[in-house]
Amino acid sequence: LTVAARMRQVDASLPLLFTSGYSREFIERRGGLPPDAVLLQKPYDRETLVRTIRKHLDARAAQA
């Protein structure tokens, strides 16, 4: 999370994608992720990664 926090200091609108083998609930108990961060749970394949990135970039573009 430290790297993400520093990146957000440079650009607060920067999209964040985290990957983890832990559940969202476990991560929330440990301090959580930024509210707008995307969590992709491991294991995942290349297609899932690409689809996830595309979905969230398209959603951001639609908001702009």
mmCIF file as gemmi writes it, N, C-alpha and C atoms, coordinates in Angstrom:
data_model
loop_
_atom_site.group_PDB
_atom_site.id
_atom_site.type_symbol
_atom_site.label_atom_id
_atom_site.label_alt_id
_atom_site.label_comp_id
_atom_site.label_asym_id
_atom_site.label_entity_id
_atom_site.label_seq_id
_atom_site.pdbx_PDB_ins_code
_atom_site.Cartn_x
_atom_site.Cartn_y
_atom_site.Cartn_z
_atom_site.occupancy
_atom_site.B_iso_or_equiv
_atom_site.pdbx_formal_charge
_atom_site.auth_seq_id
_atom_site.auth_asym_id
_atom_site.pdbx_PDB_model_num
ATOM 1 N N . LEU Axp A 1 ? 0.808 -1.207 0 1 0 ? 1 A 1
ATOM 2 C CA . LEU Axp A 1 ? 0 0 0 1 0 ? 1 A 1
ATOM 3 C C . LEU Axp A 1 ? 0.842 1.258 0 1 0 ? 1 A 1
ATOM 4 N N . THR Axp A 2 ? 2.048 1.198 0.464 1 0 ? 2 A 1
ATOM 5 C CA . THR Axp A 2 ? 2.899 2.374 0.505 1 0 ? 2 A 1
ATOM 6 C C . THR Axp A 2 ? 3.157 2.928 -0.89 1 0 ? 2 A 1
ATOM 7 N N . VAL Axp A 3 ? 3.426 2.058 -1.832 1 0 ? 3 A 1
ATOM 8 C CA . VAL Axp A 3 ? 3.669 2.509 -3.206 1 0 ? 3 A 1
ATOM 9 C C . VAL Axp A 3 ? 2.41 3.158 -3.765 1 0 ? 3 A 1
ATOM 10 N N . ALA Axp A 4 ? 1.263 2.556 -3.525 1 0 ? 4 A 1
ATOM 11 C CA . ALA Axp A 4 ? -0.001 3.121 -4.008 1 0 ? 4 A 1
ATOM 12 C C . ALA Axp A 4 ? -0.247 4.494 -3.403 1 0 ? 4 A 1
ATOM 13 N N . ALA Axp A 5 ? 0.024 4.655 -2.124 1 0 ? 5 A 1
ATOM 14 C CA . ALA Axp A 5 ? -0.163 5.954 -1.47 1 0 ? 5 A 1
ATOM 15 C C . ALA Axp A 5 ? 0.743 7.009 -2.09 1 0 ? 5 A 1
ATOM 16 N N . ARG Axp A 6 ? 1.963 6.646 -2.37 1 0 ? 6 A 1
ATOM 17 C CA . ARG Axp A 6 ? 2.89 7.601 -2.989 1 0 ? 6 A 1
ATOM 18 C C . ARG Axp A 6 ? 2.459 7.943 -4.41 1 0 ? 6 A 1
ATOM 19 N N . MET Axp A 7 ? 1.975 6.941 -5.141 1 0 ? 7 A 1
ATOM 20 C CA . MET Axp A 7 ? 1.499 7.2 -6.496 1 0 ? 7 A 1
ATOM 21 C C . MET Axp A 7 ? 0.296 8.136 -6.473 1 0 ? 7 A 1
ATOM 22 N N . ARG Axp A 8 ? -0.577 7.947 -5.504 1 0 ? 8 A 1
ATOM 23 C CA . ARG Axp A 8 ? -1.752 8.799 -5.389 1 0 ? 8 A 1
ATOM 24 C C . ARG Axp A 8 ? -1.377 10.23 -4.989 1 0 ? 8 A 1
ATOM 25 N N . GLN Axp A 9 ? -0.246 10.417 -4.318 1 0 ? 9 A 1
ATOM 26 C CA . GLN Axp A 9 ? 0.215 11.764 -3.996 1 0 ? 9 A 1
ATOM 27 C C . GLN Axp A 9 ? 0.575 12.511 -5.274 1 0 ? 9 A 1
ATOM 28 N N . VAL Axp A 10 ? 1.089 11.785 -6.24 1 0 ? 10 A 1
ATOM 29 C CA . VAL Axp A 10 ? 1.456 12.383 -7.524 1 0 ? 10 A 1
ATOM 30 C C . VAL Axp A 10 ? 0.207 12.646 -8.366 1 0 ? 10 A 1
ATOM 31 N N . ASP Axp A 11 ? -0.704 11.671 -8.404 1 0 ? 11 A 1
ATOM 32 C CA . ASP Axp A 11 ? -1.927 11.785 -9.2 1 0 ? 11 A 1
ATOM 33 C C . ASP Axp A 11 ? -3.059 11.084 -8.456 1 0 ? 11 A 1
ATOM 34 N N . ALA Axp A 12 ? -3.925 11.853 -7.827 1 0 ? 12 A 1
ATOM 35 C CA . ALA Axp A 12 ? -5.002 11.305 -6.998 1 0 ? 12 A 1
ATOM 36 C C . ALA Axp A 12 ? -6.015 10.497 -7.799 1 0 ? 12 A 1
ATOM 37 N N . SER Axp A 13 ? -6.06 10.688 -9.098 1 0 ? 13 A 1
ATOM 38 C CA . SER Axp A 13 ? -7.046 9.965 -9.909 1 0 ? 13 A 1
ATOM 39 C C . SER Axp A 13 ? -6.48 8.679 -10.514 1 0 ? 13 A 1
ATOM 40 N N . LEU Axp A 14 ? -5.258 8.348 -10.187 1 0 ? 14 A 1
ATOM 41 C CA . LEU Axp A 14 ? -4.613 7.173 -10.743 1 0 ? 14 A 1
ATOM 42 C C . LEU Axp A 14 ? -5.385 5.908 -10.364 1 0 ? 14 A 1
ATOM 43 N N . PRO Axp A 15 ? -5.74 5.064 -11.347 1 0 ? 15 A 1
ATOM 44 C CA . PRO Axp A 15 ? -6.45 3.824 -11.011 1 0 ? 15 A 1
ATOM 45 C C . PRO Axp A 15 ? -5.491 2.837 -10.333 1 0 ? 15 A 1
ATOM 46 N N . LEU Axp A 16 ? -6.013 2.085 -9.376 1 0 ? 16 A 1
ATOM 47 C CA . LEU Axp A 16 ? -5.191 1.129 -8.647 1 0 ? 16 A 1
ATOM 48 C C . LEU Axp A 16 ? -5.766 -0.275 -8.79 1 0 ? 16 A 1
ATOM 49 N N . LEU Axp A 17 ? -4.913 -1.217 -9.124 1 0 ? 17 A 1
ATOM 50 C CA . LEU Axp A 17 ? -5.27 -2.627 -9.22 1 0 ? 17 A 1
ATOM 51 C C . LEU Axp A 17 ? -4.326 -3.401 -8.319 1 0 ? 17 A 1
ATOM 52 N N . PHE Axp A 18 ? -4.9 -4.105 -7.362 1 0 ? 18 A 1
ATOM 53 C CA . PHE Axp A 18 ? -4.121 -4.933 -6.449 1 0 ? 18 A 1
ATOM 54 C C . PHE Axp A 18 ? -4.416 -6.391 -6.751 1 0 ? 18 A 1
ATOM 55 N N . THR Axp A 19 ? -3.411 -7.237 -6.614 1 0 ? 19 A 1
ATOM 56 C CA . THR Axp A 19 ? -3.624 -8.677 -6.72 1 0 ? 19 A 1
ATOM 57 C C . THR Axp A 19 ? -3.191 -9.318 -5.416 1 0 ? 19 A 1
ATOM 58 N N . SER Axp A 20 ? -3.947 -10.334 -5.004 1 0 ? 20 A 1
ATOM 59 C CA . SER Axp A 20 ? -3.628 -10.995 -3.746 1 0 ? 20 A 1
ATOM 60 C C . SER Axp A 20 ? -4.244 -12.386 -3.721 1 0 ? 20 A 1
ATOM 61 N N . GLY Axp A 21 ? -3.62 -13.257 -2.99 1 0 ? 21 A 1
ATOM 62 C CA . GLY Axp A 21 ? -4.186 -14.568 -2.721 1 0 ? 21 A 1
ATOM 63 C C . GLY Axp A 21 ? -5.115 -14.534 -1.521 1 0 ? 21 A 1
ATOM 64 N N . TYR Axp A 22 ? -5.133 -13.418 -0.817 1 0 ? 22 A 1
ATOM 65 C CA . TYR Axp A 22 ? -6.012 -13.263 0.35 1 0 ? 22 A 1
ATOM 66 C C . TYR Axp A 22 ? -7.374 -12.736 -0.075 1 0 ? 22 A 1
ATOM 67 N N . SER Axp A 23 ? -8.383 -13.026 0.721 1 0 ? 23 A 1
ATOM 68 C CA . SER Axp A 23 ? -9.735 -12.541 0.441 1 0 ? 23 A 1
ATOM 69 C C . SER Axp A 23 ? -9.829 -11.05 0.762 1 0 ? 23 A 1
ATOM 70 N N . ARG Axp A 24 ? -10.818 -10.398 0.179 1 0 ? 24 A 1
ATOM 71 C CA . ARG Axp A 24 ? -11.067 -8.98 0.467 1 0 ? 24 A 1
ATOM 72 C C . ARG Axp A 24 ? -11.332 -8.791 1.958 1 0 ? 24 A 1
ATOM 73 N N . GLU Axp A 25 ? -12.064 -9.711 2.564 1 0 ? 25 A 1
ATOM 74 C CA . GLU Axp A 25 ? -12.375 -9.615 3.995 1 0 ? 25 A 1
ATOM 75 C C . GLU Axp A 25 ? -11.099 -9.63 4.832 1 0 ? 25 A 1
ATOM 76 N N . PHE Axp A 26 ? -10.168 -10.519 4.504 1 0 ? 26 A 1
ATOM 77 C CA . PHE Axp A 26 ? -8.902 -10.581 5.224 1 0 ? 26 A 1
ATOM 78 C C . PHE Axp A 26 ? -8.135 -9.272 5.066 1 0 ? 26 A 1
ATOM 79 N N . ILE Axp A 27 ? -8.095 -8.774 3.861 1 0 ? 27 A 1
ATOM 80 C CA . ILE Axp A 27 ? -7.385 -7.523 3.59 1 0 ? 27 A 1
ATOM 81 C C . ILE Axp A 27 ? -8.026 -6.369 4.346 1 0 ? 27 A 1
ATOM 82 N N . GLU Axp A 28 ? -9.354 -6.34 4.401 1 0 ? 28 A 1
ATOM 83 C CA . GLU Axp A 28 ? -10.055 -5.28 5.147 1 0 ? 28 A 1
ATOM 84 C C . GLU Axp A 28 ? -9.709 -5.334 6.628 1 0 ? 28 A 1
ATOM 85 N N . ARG Axp A 29 ? -9.583 -6.518 7.181 1 0 ? 29 A 1
ATOM 86 C CA . ARG Axp A 29 ? -9.219 -6.634 8.602 1 0 ? 29 A 1
ATOM 87 C C . ARG Axp A 29 ? -7.793 -6.142 8.855 1 0 ? 29 A 1
ATOM 88 N N . ARG Axp A 30 ? -6.951 -6.153 7.825 1 0 ? 30 A 1
ATOM 89 C CA . ARG Axp A 30 ? -5.566 -5.72 7.945 1 0 ? 30 A 1
ATOM 90 C C . ARG Axp A 30 ? -5.359 -4.254 7.588 1 0 ? 30 A 1
ATOM 91 N N . GLY Axp A 31 ? -6.417 -3.521 7.365 1 0 ? 31 A 1
ATOM 92 C CA . GLY Axp A 31 ? -6.273 -2.105 7.043 1 0 ? 31 A 1
ATOM 93 C C . GLY Axp A 31 ? -6.932 -1.725 5.741 1 0 ? 31 A 1
ATOM 94 N N . GLY Axp A 32 ? -7.2 -2.697 4.902 1 0 ? 32 A 1
ATOM 95 C CA . GLY Axp A 32 ? -7.964 -2.451 3.694 1 0 ? 32 A 1
ATOM 96 C C . GLY Axp A 32 ? -7.2 -1.823 2.547 1 0 ? 32 A 1
ATOM 97 N N . LEU Axp A 33 ? -7.962 -1.6 1.49 1 0 ? 33 A 1
ATOM 98 C CA . LEU Axp A 33 ? -7.461 -0.967 0.274 1 0 ? 33 A 1
ATOM 99 C C . LEU Axp A 33 ? -8.151 0.373 0.108 1 0 ? 33 A 1
ATOM 100 N N . PRO Axp A 34 ? -7.617 1.236 -0.718 1 0 ? 34 A 1
ATOM 101 C CA . PRO Axp A 34 ? -8.341 2.467 -1.016 1 0 ? 34 A 1
ATOM 102 C C . PRO Axp A 34 ? -9.739 2.118 -1.56 1 0 ? 34 A 1
ATOM 103 N N . PRO Axp A 35 ? -10.744 2.923 -1.256 1 0 ? 35 A 1
ATOM 104 C CA . PRO Axp A 35 ? -12.131 2.586 -1.611 1 0 ? 35 A 1
ATOM 105 C C . PRO Axp A 35 ? -12.346 2.312 -3.1 1 0 ? 35 A 1
ATOM 106 N N . ASP Axp A 36 ? -11.614 2.962 -3.955 1 0 ? 36 A 1
ATOM 107 C CA . ASP Axp A 36 ? -11.825 2.784 -5.388 1 0 ? 36 A 1
ATOM 108 C C . ASP Axp A 36 ? -10.857 1.795 -6.018 1 0 ? 36 A 1
ATOM 109 N N . ALA Axp A 37 ? -10.072 1.11 -5.21 1 0 ? 37 A 1
ATOM 110 C CA . ALA Axp A 37 ? -9.105 0.146 -5.736 1 0 ? 37 A 1
ATOM 111 C C . ALA Axp A 37 ? -9.801 -1.131 -6.176 1 0 ? 37 A 1
ATOM 112 N N . VAL Axp A 38 ? -9.269 -1.735 -7.213 1 0 ? 38 A 1
ATOM 113 C CA . VAL Axp A 38 ? -9.767 -3.004 -7.722 1 0 ? 38 A 1
ATOM 114 C C . VAL Axp A 38 ? -8.894 -4.109 -7.152 1 0 ? 38 A 1
ATOM 115 N N . LEU Axp A 39 ? -9.533 -5.181 -6.693 1 0 ? 39 A 1
ATOM 116 C CA . LEU Axp A 39 ? -8.801 -6.327 -6.173 1 0 ? 39 A 1
ATOM 117 C C . LEU Axp A 39 ? -9.035 -7.504 -7.102 1 0 ? 39 A 1
ATOM 118 N N . LEU Axp A 40 ? -7.962 -8.046 -7.633 1 0 ? 40 A 1
ATOM 119 C CA . LEU Axp A 40 ? -8.009 -9.236 -8.475 1 0 ? 40 A 1
ATOM 120 C C . LEU Axp A 40 ? -7.383 -10.358 -7.665 1 0 ? 40 A 1
ATOM 121 N N . GLN Axp A 41 ? -8.2 -11.361 -7.356 1 0 ? 41 A 1
ATOM 122 C CA . GLN Axp A 41 ? -7.701 -12.436 -6.511 1 0 ? 41 A 1
ATOM 123 C C . GLN Axp A 41 ? -6.958 -13.489 -7.312 1 0 ? 41 A 1
ATOM 124 N N . LYS Axp A 42 ? -5.854 -13.939 -6.738 1 0 ? 42 A 1
ATOM 125 C CA . LYS Axp A 42 ? -5.045 -14.992 -7.341 1 0 ? 42 A 1
ATOM 126 C C . LYS Axp A 42 ? -5.703 -16.334 -7.059 1 0 ? 42 A 1
ATOM 127 N N . PRO Axp A 43 ? -5.531 -17.311 -7.876 1 0 ? 43 A 1
ATOM 128 C CA . PRO Axp A 43 ? -4.828 -17.259 -9.154 1 0 ? 43 A 1
ATOM 129 C C . PRO Axp A 43 ? -5.738 -16.686 -10.241 1 0 ? 43 A 1
ATOM 130 N N . TYR Axp A 44 ? -5.148 -16.072 -11.208 1 0 ? 44 A 1
ATOM 131 C CA . TYR Axp A 44 ? -5.895 -15.568 -12.357 1 0 ? 44 A 1
ATOM 132 C C . TYR Axp A 44 ? -5.054 -15.801 -13.599 1 0 ? 44 A 1
ATOM 133 N N . ASP Axp A 45 ? -5.736 -15.836 -14.725 1 0 ? 45 A 1
ATOM 134 C CA . ASP Axp A 45 ? -5.004 -16.026 -15.979 1 0 ? 45 A 1
ATOM 135 C C . ASP Axp A 45 ? -4.872 -14.698 -16.708 1 0 ? 45 A 1
ATOM 136 N N . ARG Axp A 46 ? -4.133 -14.714 -17.776 1 0 ? 46 A 1
ATOM 137 C CA . ARG Axp A 46 ? -3.875 -13.485 -18.536 1 0 ? 46 A 1
ATOM 138 C C . ARG Axp A 46 ? -5.172 -12.855 -19.042 1 0 ? 46 A 1
ATOM 139 N N . GLU Axp A 47 ? -6.101 -13.687 -19.514 1 0 ? 47 A 1
ATOM 140 C CA . GLU Axp A 47 ? -7.387 -13.168 -20.018 1 0 ? 47 A 1
ATOM 141 C C . GLU Axp A 47 ? -8.144 -12.41 -18.938 1 0 ? 47 A 1
ATOM 142 N N . THR Axp A 48 ? -8.173 -12.965 -17.749 1 0 ? 48 A 1
ATOM 143 C CA . THR Axp A 48 ? -8.875 -12.317 -16.64 1 0 ? 48 A 1
ATOM 144 C C . THR Axp A 48 ? -8.215 -10.992 -16.298 1 0 ? 48 A 1
ATOM 145 N N . LEU Axp A 49 ? -6.899 -10.955 -16.286 1 0 ? 49 A 1
ATOM 146 C CA . LEU Axp A 49 ? -6.182 -9.717 -16.014 1 0 ? 49 A 1
ATOM 147 C C . LEU Axp A 49 ? -6.522 -8.667 -17.066 1 0 ? 49 A 1
ATOM 148 N N . VAL Axp A 50 ? -6.44 -9.038 -18.325 1 0 ? 50 A 1
ATOM 149 C CA . VAL Axp A 50 ? -6.717 -8.09 -19.41 1 0 ? 50 A 1
ATOM 150 C C . VAL Axp A 50 ? -8.162 -7.605 -19.356 1 0 ? 50 A 1
ATOM 151 N N . ARG Axp A 51 ? -9.109 -8.515 -19.138 1 0 ? 51 A 1
ATOM 152 C CA . ARG Axp A 51 ? -10.532 -8.129 -19.044 1 0 ? 51 A 1
ATOM 153 C C . ARG Axp A 51 ? -10.765 -7.172 -17.885 1 0 ? 51 A 1
ATOM 154 N N . THR Axp A 52 ? -10.142 -7.449 -16.752 1 0 ? 52 A 1
ATOM 155 C CA . THR Axp A 52 ? -10.307 -6.603 -15.574 1 0 ? 52 A 1
ATOM 156 C C . THR Axp A 52 ? -9.77 -5.196 -15.84 1 0 ? 52 A 1
ATOM 157 N N . ILE Axp A 53 ? -8.603 -5.116 -16.396 1 0 ? 53 A 1
ATOM 158 C CA . ILE Axp A 53 ? -8.017 -3.814 -16.715 1 0 ? 53 A 1
ATOM 159 C C . ILE Axp A 53 ? -8.896 -3.063 -17.705 1 0 ? 53 A 1
ATOM 160 N N . ARG Axp A 54 ? -9.315 -3.732 -18.769 1 0 ? 54 A 1
ATOM 161 C CA . ARG Axp A 54 ? -10.143 -3.091 -19.8 1 0 ? 54 A 1
ATOM 162 C C . ARG Axp A 54 ? -11.46 -2.59 -19.214 1 0 ? 54 A 1
ATOM 163 N N . LYS Axp A 55 ? -12.104 -3.408 -18.393 1 0 ? 55 A 1
ATOM 164 C CA . LYS Axp A 55 ? -13.389 -3.04 -17.776 1 0 ? 55 A 1
ATOM 165 C C . LYS Axp A 55 ? -13.246 -1.766 -16.952 1 0 ? 55 A 1
ATOM 166 N N . HIS Axp A 56 ? -12.222 -1.702 -16.16 1 0 ? 56 A 1
ATOM 167 C CA . HIS Axp A 56 ? -12.073 -0.55 -15.266 1 0 ? 56 A 1
ATOM 168 C C . HIS Axp A 56 ? -11.567 0.693 -15.989 1 0 ? 56 A 1
ATOM 169 N N . LEU Axp A 57 ? -10.751 0.534 -17.006 1 0 ? 57 A 1
ATOM 170 C CA . LEU Axp A 57 ? -10.351 1.691 -17.795 1 0 ? 57 A 1
ATOM 171 C C . LEU Axp A 57 ? -11.537 2.238 -18.577 1 0 ? 57 A 1
ATOM 172 N N . ASP Axp A 58 ? -12.371 1.349 -19.13 1 0 ? 58 A 1
ATOM 173 C CA . ASP Axp A 58 ? -13.563 1.799 -19.858 1 0 ? 58 A 1
ATOM 174 C C . ASP Axp A 58 ? -14.531 2.522 -18.924 1 0 ? 58 A 1
ATOM 175 N N . ALA Axp A 59 ? -14.693 2.023 -17.716 1 0 ? 59 A 1
ATOM 176 C CA . ALA Axp A 59 ? -15.585 2.662 -16.742 1 0 ? 59 A 1
ATOM 177 C C . ALA Axp A 59 ? -15.08 4.067 -16.391 1 0 ? 59 A 1
ATOM 178 N N . ARG Axp A 60 ? -13.772 4.205 -16.231 1 0 ? 60 A 1
ATOM 179 C CA . ARG Axp A 60 ? -13.189 5.526 -15.928 1 0 ? 60 A 1
ATOM 180 C C . ARG Axp A 60 ? -13.39 6.477 -17.1 1 0 ? 60 A 1
ATOM 181 N N . ALA Axp A 61 ? -13.22 5.969 -18.323 1 0 ? 61 A 1
ATOM 182 C CA . ALA Axp A 61 ? -13.393 6.817 -19.513 1 0 ? 61 A 1
ATOM 183 C C . ALA Axp A 61 ? -14.834 7.28 -19.628 1 0 ? 61 A 1
ATOM 184 N N . ALA Axp A 62 ? -15.766 6.434 -19.273 1 0 ? 62 A 1
ATOM 185 C CA . ALA Axp A 62 ? -17.177 6.788 -19.344 1 0 ? 62 A 1
ATOM 186 C C . ALA Axp A 62 ? -17.545 7.863 -18.316 1 0 ? 62 A 1
ATOM 187 N N . GLN Axp A 63 ? -16.816 7.906 -17.209 1 0 ? 63 A 1
ATOM 188 C CA . GLN Axp A 63 ? -17.065 8.91 -16.169 1 0 ? 63 A 1
ATOM 189 C C . GLN Axp A 63 ? -16.488 10.256 -16.549 1 0 ? 63 A 1
ATOM 190 N N . ALA Axp A 64 ? -15.511 10.277 -17.421 1 0 ? 64 A 1
ATOM 191 C CA . ALA Axp A 64 ? -14.822 11.516 -17.779 1 0 ? 64 A 1
ATOM 192 C C . ALA Axp A 64 ? -15.656 12.394 -18.681 1 0 ? 64 A 1
